[in-house]
Amino acid sequence: MNDIYPTFYKKFKCIANLCPDSCCKDWDIDVDCETEKYYSCVEGNLGDKIRKLTVTDEYGERVFISNNGKCPFWNQNMLCDIYIGLGEEHLSATCKNFPRMSVDYTDFCEHILSFACPEAARLMLEDDNAYADFGGENELSACENSDDYMSFLLKSRERTAKMLLDRSQPFAYRLADCLEFNAQIQIILNGGEPAPLDFDDTEPCGCGFIFDMHLNFEIMSSEWKDKVALAAKNGGELKISKEFDDDFEKFVLYYIYRYYLEAVNSGDVLYSIKRIICAYIVTSKIEAALKAAALPCDRLRILQRYSKEVEHSYENTERMNAEFSKDKRFSAQNLILMLEAMV
Ligand code: SF4
């Protein structure tokens, strides 16, 4: 098995109480069976507190009861009482692993860090060559003879990544080209012959429907909701800065390497591309709207928060995929016209 890591992966170290948006808030903390078994024998006040605050949620998972949206063991110094009292080795698997994520494709395994962690996001935005080993010879040779489908997806993913990094074009055009290319890939995956997209019945529309969808999502932070609402109201005509596009390239590679190969199970390459387009519209317009209103604006935090609010929410991702399937405004043709009109 080939294990493939982005270059920044091993540099990651949790910055704990210096973190501007801890993973100890907004999310439920899962307690896996093995860790709960250990907790059942911990003596003293900490053991009693852990057992009292471990409950079964509506999905049947064992979790710590949230304390106003925060982990009940996240103390006033923004440090973890379980880490302090029992050591890192006795954190639940979720806490021990985050933001590390792995996807096992049988012939190879890709490891990545989540953009929802601000420190991981910082490492990704600072690294110009983060995914140099992804899609390389190791991966291609691992499945060259054994799996034509995966081999095809790996090649189309590499072509997609190259198109997204082609700085001779504005980023919105690159996204449009990449969507058109993947619409052809999708036809091939569906067993058809590639053919030019038919734009005859497509009426271009603005990006308001993408904001409507995001405002109807489950949103954890009112600050985030306000930013999306501001961009929905004022962002439509605002131009995207080149600096934003340069950083978004790193975010887009993260998305591509994290999600494109899901098509090996779903048979759909367009979901991941459409999710990237939504992320681009919302985050770029938030930055533009904040700047236009002379409000504080931190690009890393906008991208990181998008990852936390949308990408890491199972409910929101499911809703988005459902909209892609049923709302014609998410057709490849409409999104291409919308992107081209942005430049
Ligand atoms: S989000 Fe990242 S840096 Fe912040 S507390 Fe969690 S793991 Fe540490």
mmCIF file of C-alpha atoms and ligand atoms in Angstrom:
data_model
loop_
_atom_site.group_PDB
_atom_site.id
_atom_site.type_symbol
_atom_site.label_atom_id
_atom_site.label_comp_id
_atom_site.label_asym_id
_atom_site.label_seq_id
_atom_site.Cartn_x
_atom_site.Cartn_y
_atom_site.Cartn_z
ATOM 1 C CA MET A 1 0.000 0.000 0.000
ATOM 2 C CA ASN A 2 1.353 3.433 -0.933
ATOM 3 C CA ASP A 3 0.687 6.108 1.660
ATOM 4 C CA ILE A 4 0.641 9.579 0.128
ATOM 5 C CA TYR A 5 1.020 12.705 2.263
ATOM 6 C CA PRO A 6 0.953 16.403 1.361
ATOM 7 C CA THR A 7 4.256 18.082 2.195
ATOM 8 C CA PHE A 8 2.872 20.066 5.159
ATOM 9 C CA TYR A 9 1.215 17.058 6.818
ATOM 10 C CA LYS A 10 3.992 16.161 9.220
ATOM 11 C CA LYS A 11 4.603 19.793 10.217
ATOM 12 C CA PHE A 12 1.186 20.007 11.872
ATOM 13 C CA LYS A 13 1.030 20.583 15.606
ATOM 14 C CA CYS A 14 -2.134 21.644 17.424
ATOM 15 C CA ILE A 15 -1.754 25.189 18.786
ATOM 16 C CA ALA A 16 -4.319 24.488 21.561
ATOM 17 C CA ASN A 17 -5.211 27.681 23.488
ATOM 18 C CA LEU A 18 -3.728 29.881 20.734
ATOM 19 C CA CYS A 19 -6.238 28.517 18.223
ATOM 20 C CA PRO A 20 -8.646 31.195 16.929
ATOM 21 C CA ASP A 21 -11.466 28.678 16.301
ATOM 22 C CA SER A 22 -11.008 25.510 18.295
ATOM 23 C CA CYS A 23 -12.389 22.153 17.210
ATOM 24 C CA CYS A 24 -13.643 22.015 20.842
ATOM 25 C CA LYS A 25 -16.484 24.361 19.911
ATOM 26 C CA ASP A 26 -19.479 24.045 17.577
ATOM 27 C CA TRP A 27 -19.022 20.303 17.017
ATOM 28 C CA ASP A 28 -20.208 17.277 18.978
ATOM 29 C CA ILE A 29 -17.311 15.272 20.340
ATOM 30 C CA ASP A 30 -17.751 11.559 19.561
ATOM 31 C CA VAL A 31 -16.589 9.066 22.170
ATOM 32 C CA ASP A 32 -15.529 5.789 20.537
ATOM 33 C CA CYS A 33 -16.179 2.429 22.255
ATOM 34 C CA GLU A 34 -12.597 1.740 23.239
ATOM 35 C CA THR A 35 -12.126 5.172 24.798
ATOM 36 C CA GLU A 36 -15.454 4.950 26.622
ATOM 37 C CA LYS A 37 -14.394 1.576 28.029
ATOM 38 C CA TYR A 38 -11.254 3.205 29.405
ATOM 39 C CA TYR A 39 -13.274 6.148 30.799
ATOM 40 C CA SER A 40 -15.573 3.717 32.628
ATOM 41 C CA CYS A 41 -12.674 2.846 34.962
ATOM 42 C CA VAL A 42 -11.212 6.326 35.532
ATOM 43 C CA GLU A 43 -11.421 7.212 39.215
ATOM 44 C CA GLY A 44 -12.010 10.549 40.953
ATOM 45 C CA ASN A 45 -13.893 13.689 39.965
ATOM 46 C CA LEU A 46 -12.723 13.654 36.355
ATOM 47 C CA GLY A 47 -13.916 10.062 35.837
ATOM 48 C CA ASP A 48 -17.283 10.904 37.413
ATOM 49 C CA LYS A 49 -17.648 14.022 35.258
ATOM 50 C CA ILE A 50 -16.763 12.155 32.054
ATOM 51 C CA ARG A 51 -19.336 9.433 32.743
ATOM 52 C CA LYS A 52 -22.025 11.972 33.701
ATOM 53 C CA LEU A 53 -21.528 14.018 30.534
ATOM 54 C CA THR A 54 -21.375 11.124 28.028
ATOM 55 C CA VAL A 55 -24.762 10.605 26.357
ATOM 56 C CA THR A 56 -26.285 9.003 23.261
ATOM 57 C CA ASP A 57 -27.240 11.526 20.549
ATOM 58 C CA GLU A 58 -30.130 11.357 18.082
ATOM 59 C CA TYR A 59 -27.997 9.301 15.650
ATOM 60 C CA GLY A 60 -27.175 6.690 18.309
ATOM 61 C CA GLU A 61 -23.571 7.950 18.711
ATOM 62 C CA ARG A 62 -21.950 8.357 22.121
ATOM 63 C CA VAL A 63 -20.968 12.021 22.578
ATOM 64 C CA PHE A 64 -20.111 14.533 25.272
ATOM 65 C CA ILE A 65 -23.043 16.826 26.141
ATOM 66 C CA SER A 66 -22.348 20.212 24.619
ATOM 67 C CA ASN A 67 -21.943 23.138 27.017
ATOM 68 C CA ASN A 68 -23.329 26.140 25.068
ATOM 69 C CA GLY A 69 -21.818 24.795 21.846
ATOM 70 C CA LYS A 70 -18.512 23.876 23.487
ATOM 71 C CA CYS A 71 -16.955 20.641 24.657
ATOM 72 C CA PRO A 72 -17.637 20.436 28.441
ATOM 73 C CA PHE A 73 -13.961 19.527 29.016
ATOM 74 C CA TRP A 74 -12.633 22.647 27.267
ATOM 75 C CA ASN A 75 -11.657 24.733 30.285
ATOM 76 C CA GLN A 76 -11.508 28.491 30.870
ATOM 77 C CA ASN A 77 -7.860 28.542 29.759
ATOM 78 C CA MET A 78 -9.002 26.995 26.458
ATOM 79 C CA LEU A 79 -7.201 23.761 27.252
ATOM 80 C CA CYS A 80 -8.567 20.230 27.473
ATOM 81 C CA ASP A 81 -9.144 18.805 30.996
ATOM 82 C CA ILE A 82 -8.994 15.236 29.679
ATOM 83 C CA TYR A 83 -5.642 15.884 27.958
ATOM 84 C CA ILE A 84 -4.328 17.470 31.178
ATOM 85 C CA GLY A 85 -5.754 14.798 33.501
ATOM 86 C CA LEU A 86 -5.302 11.588 31.505
ATOM 87 C CA GLY A 87 -2.835 12.391 28.702
ATOM 88 C CA GLU A 88 -3.186 12.679 24.919
ATOM 89 C CA GLU A 89 -3.320 8.897 24.514
ATOM 90 C CA HIS A 90 -6.672 8.820 26.317
ATOM 91 C CA LEU A 91 -8.444 11.383 24.162
ATOM 92 C CA SER A 92 -11.212 9.923 22.001
ATOM 93 C CA ALA A 93 -10.153 8.947 18.472
ATOM 94 C CA THR A 94 -11.918 12.041 17.037
ATOM 95 C CA CYS A 95 -9.876 14.398 19.227
ATOM 96 C CA LYS A 96 -6.625 12.478 18.799
ATOM 97 C CA ASN A 97 -6.873 12.383 14.983
ATOM 98 C CA PHE A 98 -8.381 15.748 14.037
ATOM 99 C CA PRO A 99 -7.485 17.444 11.688
ATOM 100 C CA ARG A 100 -5.830 14.367 10.135
ATOM 101 C CA MET A 101 -8.014 12.535 7.619
ATOM 102 C CA SER A 102 -7.244 9.479 5.492
ATOM 103 C CA VAL A 103 -8.958 7.982 2.483
ATOM 104 C CA ASP A 104 -8.089 4.372 1.723
ATOM 105 C CA TYR A 105 -8.475 3.489 -1.978
ATOM 106 C CA THR A 106 -7.192 -0.104 -1.458
ATOM 107 C CA ASP A 107 -4.154 0.256 -3.770
ATOM 108 C CA PHE A 108 -3.072 3.480 -2.092
ATOM 109 C CA CYS A 109 -4.111 5.713 0.787
ATOM 110 C CA GLU A 110 -4.190 9.525 0.676
ATOM 111 C CA HIS A 111 -3.677 11.460 3.904
ATOM 112 C CA ILE A 112 -4.705 15.076 4.256
ATOM 113 C CA LEU A 113 -5.368 17.717 6.924
ATOM 114 C CA SER A 114 -8.736 19.394 7.279
ATOM 115 C CA PHE A 115 -9.084 23.033 6.249
ATOM 116 C CA ALA A 116 -11.526 23.435 9.169
ATOM 117 C CA CYS A 117 -8.520 23.608 11.508
ATOM 118 C CA PRO A 118 -7.002 27.120 11.380
ATOM 119 C CA GLU A 119 -3.463 25.861 11.943
ATOM 120 C CA ALA A 120 -3.787 23.255 9.182
ATOM 121 C CA ALA A 121 -5.316 25.946 6.937
ATOM 122 C CA ARG A 122 -2.329 28.199 7.649
ATOM 123 C CA LEU A 123 0.109 25.443 6.665
ATOM 124 C CA MET A 124 -1.810 24.777 3.457
ATOM 125 C CA LEU A 125 -1.990 28.433 2.419
ATOM 126 C CA GLU A 126 1.745 28.883 3.036
ATOM 127 C CA ASP A 127 2.815 25.855 1.006
ATOM 128 C CA ASP A 128 3.162 26.375 -2.767
ATOM 129 C CA ASN A 129 3.908 22.747 -3.482
ATOM 130 C CA ALA A 130 1.745 20.932 -0.985
ATOM 131 C CA TYR A 131 0.377 18.133 -3.145
ATOM 132 C CA ALA A 132 3.474 17.357 -5.195
ATOM 133 C CA ASP A 133 3.209 13.617 -4.482
ATOM 134 C CA PHE A 134 -0.511 13.347 -5.186
ATOM 135 C CA GLY A 135 -1.493 11.941 -8.549
ATOM 136 C CA GLY A 136 2.139 11.065 -9.245
ATOM 137 C CA GLU A 137 3.790 7.897 -10.471
ATOM 138 C CA ASN A 138 3.178 6.084 -7.171
ATOM 139 C CA GLU A 139 -0.571 6.368 -7.448
ATOM 140 C CA LEU A 140 -0.785 5.796 -11.171
ATOM 141 C CA SER A 141 1.426 2.724 -11.116
ATOM 142 C CA ALA A 142 -0.441 1.331 -8.081
ATOM 143 C CA CYS A 143 -3.640 0.980 -10.051
ATOM 144 C CA GLU A 144 -2.450 1.013 -13.664
ATOM 145 C CA ASN A 145 -3.077 -2.631 -14.359
ATOM 146 C CA SER A 146 -5.543 -3.491 -11.658
ATOM 147 C CA ASP A 147 -8.281 -0.892 -11.972
ATOM 148 C CA ASP A 148 -9.062 0.980 -15.174
ATOM 149 C CA TYR A 149 -11.809 3.019 -13.534
ATOM 150 C CA MET A 150 -9.534 4.408 -10.815
ATOM 151 C CA SER A 151 -6.743 4.960 -13.304
ATOM 152 C CA PHE A 152 -9.129 6.997 -15.475
ATOM 153 C CA LEU A 153 -10.272 9.054 -12.470
ATOM 154 C CA LEU A 154 -6.696 9.721 -11.375
ATOM 155 C CA LYS A 155 -5.806 11.009 -14.823
ATOM 156 C CA SER A 156 -8.897 13.197 -15.048
ATOM 157 C CA ARG A 157 -8.211 14.520 -11.536
ATOM 158 C CA GLU A 158 -4.685 15.512 -12.573
ATOM 159 C CA ARG A 159 -5.978 17.245 -15.684
ATOM 160 C CA THR A 160 -8.571 19.053 -13.537
ATOM 161 C CA ALA A 161 -5.890 20.202 -11.076
ATOM 162 C CA LYS A 162 -3.697 21.477 -13.934
ATOM 163 C CA MET A 163 -6.589 23.456 -15.425
ATOM 164 C CA LEU A 164 -7.293 25.049 -12.050
ATOM 165 C CA LEU A 165 -3.651 26.122 -11.708
ATOM 166 C CA ASP A 166 -3.377 27.671 -15.185
ATOM 167 C CA ARG A 167 -2.708 31.284 -14.246
ATOM 168 C CA SER A 168 -2.993 32.515 -17.831
ATOM 169 C CA GLN A 169 -6.756 32.804 -17.178
ATOM 170 C CA PRO A 170 -8.865 34.446 -14.450
ATOM 171 C CA PHE A 171 -9.910 31.911 -11.832
ATOM 172 C CA ALA A 172 -13.612 32.025 -12.711
ATOM 173 C CA TYR A 173 -12.735 31.022 -16.309
ATOM 174 C CA ARG A 174 -10.587 28.185 -15.032
ATOM 175 C CA LEU A 175 -13.501 26.920 -12.953
ATOM 176 C CA ALA A 176 -15.785 27.178 -15.991
ATOM 177 C CA ASP A 177 -13.294 25.211 -18.146
ATOM 178 C CA CYS A 178 -12.842 22.627 -15.455
ATOM 179 C CA LEU A 179 -16.610 22.171 -15.161
ATOM 180 C CA GLU A 180 -16.946 21.791 -18.941
ATOM 181 C CA PHE A 181 -14.104 19.253 -18.995
ATOM 182 C CA ASN A 182 -15.665 17.257 -16.171
ATOM 183 C CA ALA A 183 -19.087 17.357 -17.813
ATOM 184 C CA GLN A 184 -17.396 15.413 -20.652
ATOM 185 C CA ILE A 185 -15.769 13.060 -18.161
ATOM 186 C CA GLN A 186 -19.190 12.465 -16.630
ATOM 187 C CA ILE A 187 -20.648 11.543 -20.027
ATOM 188 C CA ILE A 188 -17.849 8.986 -20.471
ATOM 189 C CA LEU A 189 -18.419 7.574 -16.969
ATOM 190 C CA ASN A 190 -22.119 7.243 -17.849
ATOM 191 C CA GLY A 191 -21.160 5.202 -20.907
ATOM 192 C CA GLY A 192 -21.794 7.902 -23.533
ATOM 193 C CA GLU A 193 -19.732 9.617 -26.227
ATOM 194 C CA PRO A 194 -18.323 13.048 -25.281
ATOM 195 C CA ALA A 195 -20.144 15.873 -27.062
ATOM 196 C CA PRO A 196 -20.144 19.680 -26.713
ATOM 197 C CA LEU A 197 -22.574 20.993 -24.090
ATOM 198 C CA ASP A 198 -25.814 22.393 -25.438
ATOM 199 C CA PHE A 199 -26.366 25.963 -24.186
ATOM 200 C CA ASP A 200 -29.484 26.683 -26.283
ATOM 201 C CA ASP A 201 -32.036 26.580 -23.459
ATOM 202 C CA THR A 202 -29.795 28.155 -20.828
ATOM 203 C CA GLU A 203 -30.756 31.550 -19.485
ATOM 204 C CA PRO A 204 -27.848 33.029 -17.522
ATOM 205 C CA CYS A 205 -28.778 34.028 -13.972
ATOM 206 C CA GLY A 206 -26.873 35.625 -11.107
ATOM 207 C CA CYS A 207 -25.405 33.792 -8.140
ATOM 208 C CA GLY A 208 -28.210 34.704 -5.681
ATOM 209 C CA PHE A 209 -29.555 31.137 -5.608
ATOM 210 C CA ILE A 210 -26.196 29.889 -4.288
ATOM 211 C CA PHE A 211 -26.405 32.342 -1.373
ATOM 212 C CA ASP A 212 -30.055 31.394 -0.747
ATOM 213 C CA MET A 213 -29.005 27.772 -0.423
ATOM 214 C CA HIS A 214 -26.188 28.659 1.997
ATOM 215 C CA LEU A 215 -28.456 30.858 4.115
ATOM 216 C CA ASN A 216 -30.858 27.913 4.437
ATOM 217 C CA PHE A 217 -28.132 25.575 5.643
ATOM 218 C CA GLU A 218 -27.623 24.631 9.268
ATOM 219 C CA ILE A 219 -25.335 27.429 10.465
ATOM 220 C CA MET A 220 -23.431 27.179 13.748
ATOM 221 C CA SER A 221 -22.146 30.718 14.130
ATOM 222 C CA SER A 222 -24.229 33.891 13.842
ATOM 223 C CA GLU A 223 -21.062 35.727 12.775
ATOM 224 C CA TRP A 224 -20.777 33.415 9.766
ATOM 225 C CA LYS A 225 -24.477 33.851 8.946
ATOM 226 C CA ASP A 226 -24.043 37.655 8.982
ATOM 227 C CA LYS A 227 -21.100 37.404 6.590
ATOM 228 C CA VAL A 228 -23.003 35.196 4.141
ATOM 229 C CA ALA A 229 -25.993 37.566 4.354
ATOM 230 C CA LEU A 230 -23.761 40.600 3.700
ATOM 231 C CA ALA A 231 -22.212 38.947 0.646
ATOM 232 C CA ALA A 232 -25.652 37.866 -0.597
ATOM 233 C CA LYS A 233 -26.892 41.457 -0.343
ATOM 234 C CA ASN A 234 -23.858 43.407 -1.564
ATOM 235 C CA GLY A 235 -21.454 40.954 -3.198
ATOM 236 C CA GLY A 236 -23.176 40.310 -6.545
ATOM 237 C CA GLU A 237 -21.381 42.914 -8.649
ATOM 238 C CA LEU A 238 -18.141 43.106 -6.683
ATOM 239 C CA LYS A 239 -14.967 41.938 -8.416
ATOM 240 C CA ILE A 240 -12.772 39.239 -6.892
ATOM 241 C CA SER A 241 -9.197 40.224 -6.094
ATOM 242 C CA LYS A 242 -6.235 38.420 -7.648
ATOM 243 C CA GLU A 243 -4.865 37.823 -4.135
ATOM 244 C CA PHE A 244 -8.047 35.954 -3.246
ATOM 245 C CA ASP A 245 -7.757 33.807 -6.380
ATOM 246 C CA ASP A 246 -4.114 32.979 -5.577
ATOM 247 C CA ASP A 247 -5.050 31.685 -2.120
ATOM 248 C CA PHE A 248 -8.180 29.969 -3.362
ATOM 249 C CA GLU A 249 -5.952 27.834 -5.610
ATOM 250 C CA LYS A 250 -4.656 26.126 -2.465
ATOM 251 C CA PHE A 251 -8.175 25.633 -1.124
ATOM 252 C CA VAL A 252 -9.296 24.215 -4.448
ATOM 253 C CA LEU A 253 -6.445 21.693 -4.514
ATOM 254 C CA TYR A 254 -7.425 20.617 -1.016
ATOM 255 C CA TYR A 255 -10.983 20.037 -2.213
ATOM 256 C CA ILE A 256 -9.913 18.215 -5.364
ATOM 257 C CA TYR A 257 -7.561 15.890 -3.497
ATOM 258 C CA ARG A 258 -10.059 15.329 -0.733
ATOM 259 C CA TYR A 259 -13.198 14.707 -2.792
ATOM 260 C CA TYR A 260 -12.680 14.070 -6.510
ATOM 261 C CA LEU A 261 -11.996 10.357 -6.144
ATOM 262 C CA GLU A 262 -15.290 9.876 -4.269
ATOM 263 C CA ALA A 263 -16.498 9.248 -7.819
ATOM 264 C CA VAL A 264 -14.991 5.767 -7.567
ATOM 265 C CA ASN A 265 -18.069 4.925 -5.430
ATOM 266 C CA SER A 266 -20.622 7.550 -6.475
ATOM 267 C CA GLY A 267 -19.826 7.483 -10.209
ATOM 268 C CA ASP A 268 -20.165 11.289 -10.163
ATOM 269 C CA VAL A 269 -17.293 13.722 -10.706
ATOM 270 C CA LEU A 270 -19.512 16.780 -11.009
ATOM 271 C CA TYR A 271 -20.576 16.929 -7.353
ATOM 272 C CA SER A 272 -17.059 17.794 -6.210
ATOM 273 C CA ILE A 273 -16.592 20.442 -8.928
ATOM 274 C CA LYS A 274 -19.973 22.059 -8.192
ATOM 275 C CA ARG A 275 -19.181 22.122 -4.471
ATOM 276 C CA ILE A 276 -15.938 23.959 -5.287
ATOM 277 C CA ILE A 277 -17.825 26.499 -7.419
ATOM 278 C CA CYS A 278 -20.248 27.160 -4.532
ATOM 279 C CA ALA A 279 -17.308 27.572 -2.129
ATOM 280 C CA TYR A 280 -15.647 30.013 -4.556
ATOM 281 C CA ILE A 281 -18.752 32.161 -5.029
ATOM 282 C CA VAL A 282 -19.553 32.379 -1.317
ATOM 283 C CA THR A 283 -16.041 32.901 0.081
ATOM 284 C CA SER A 284 -14.814 35.273 -2.624
ATOM 285 C CA LYS A 285 -17.914 37.451 -2.360
ATOM 286 C CA ILE A 286 -17.690 37.479 1.446
ATOM 287 C CA GLU A 287 -14.159 38.837 1.195
ATOM 288 C CA ALA A 288 -15.148 41.405 -1.438
ATOM 289 C CA ALA A 289 -18.200 42.523 0.559
ATOM 290 C CA LEU A 290 -16.251 42.843 3.829
ATOM 291 C CA LYS A 291 -13.583 44.924 2.110
ATOM 292 C CA ALA A 292 -16.145 47.125 0.376
ATOM 293 C CA ALA A 293 -17.772 47.778 3.757
ATOM 294 C CA ALA A 294 -14.341 48.466 5.348
ATOM 295 C CA LEU A 295 -14.957 45.642 7.845
ATOM 296 C CA PRO A 296 -12.217 43.383 9.277
ATOM 297 C CA CYS A 297 -11.404 40.671 6.782
ATOM 298 C CA ASP A 298 -9.196 37.614 7.265
ATOM 299 C CA ARG A 299 -9.073 35.398 4.166
ATOM 300 C CA LEU A 300 -7.737 32.359 5.965
ATOM 301 C CA ARG A 301 -10.579 32.526 8.478
ATOM 302 C CA ILE A 302 -13.204 32.898 5.721
ATOM 303 C CA LEU A 303 -11.952 29.755 3.953
ATOM 304 C CA GLN A 304 -11.454 27.868 7.219
ATOM 305 C CA ARG A 305 -14.923 28.772 8.439
ATOM 306 C CA TYR A 306 -16.489 27.700 5.139
ATOM 307 C CA SER A 307 -14.836 24.337 5.617
ATOM 308 C CA LYS A 308 -16.183 24.085 9.164
ATOM 309 C CA GLU A 309 -19.716 25.325 8.425
ATOM 310 C CA VAL A 310 -20.349 23.682 5.069
ATOM 311 C CA GLU A 311 -17.753 21.123 4.009
ATOM 312 C CA HIS A 312 -17.680 19.311 7.355
ATOM 313 C CA SER A 313 -21.435 19.274 7.823
ATOM 314 C CA TYR A 314 -22.967 16.005 6.647
ATOM 315 C CA GLU A 315 -26.437 17.605 6.564
ATOM 316 C CA ASN A 316 -25.316 20.612 4.519
ATOM 317 C CA THR A 317 -23.368 18.492 2.051
ATOM 318 C CA GLU A 318 -26.351 16.191 1.564
ATOM 319 C CA ARG A 319 -28.640 19.174 1.004
ATOM 320 C CA MET A 320 -26.203 20.638 -1.495
ATOM 321 C CA ASN A 321 -25.973 17.399 -3.469
ATOM 322 C CA ALA A 322 -29.792 17.182 -3.476
ATOM 323 C CA GLU A 323 -30.029 20.747 -4.866
ATOM 324 C CA PHE A 324 -27.467 19.903 -7.564
ATOM 325 C CA SER A 325 -29.698 17.029 -8.672
ATOM 326 C CA LYS A 326 -33.032 18.815 -8.671
ATOM 327 C CA ASP A 327 -32.418 22.543 -9.349
ATOM 328 C CA LYS A 328 -31.667 23.330 -12.996
ATOM 329 C CA ARG A 329 -29.767 26.451 -11.995
ATOM 330 C CA PHE A 330 -27.003 24.064 -10.860
ATOM 331 C CA SER A 331 -26.667 22.590 -14.359
ATOM 332 C CA ALA A 332 -23.139 22.687 -15.790
ATOM 333 C CA GLN A 333 -24.335 25.049 -18.536
ATOM 334 C CA ASN A 334 -25.838 27.567 -16.128
ATOM 335 C CA LEU A 335 -22.857 27.520 -13.790
ATOM 336 C CA ILE A 336 -20.457 28.015 -16.714
ATOM 337 C CA LEU A 337 -22.383 31.075 -17.956
ATOM 338 C CA MET A 338 -22.568 32.427 -14.416
ATOM 339 C CA LEU A 339 -18.788 32.052 -13.915
ATOM 340 C CA GLU A 340 -17.982 33.642 -17.265
ATOM 341 C CA ALA A 341 -20.176 36.624 -16.408
ATOM 342 C CA MET A 342 -18.205 37.188 -13.184
ATOM 343 C CA VAL A 343 -15.015 38.296 -14.963
HETATM 344 S S1 SF4 B 1 -8.759 23.395 15.392
HETATM 345 FE FE1 SF4 B 1 -6.659 22.579 15.054
HETATM 346 S S2 SF4 B 1 -5.228 23.976 16.093
HETATM 347 FE FE2 SF4 B 1 -7.326 24.426 16.813
HETATM 348 S S3 SF4 B 1 -7.549 23.245 18.718
HETATM 349 FE FE3 SF4 B 1 -8.352 21.941 17.045
HETATM 350 S S4 SF4 B 1 -6.620 20.715 16.271
HETATM 351 FE FE4 SF4 B 1 -5.779 22.368 17.567
#
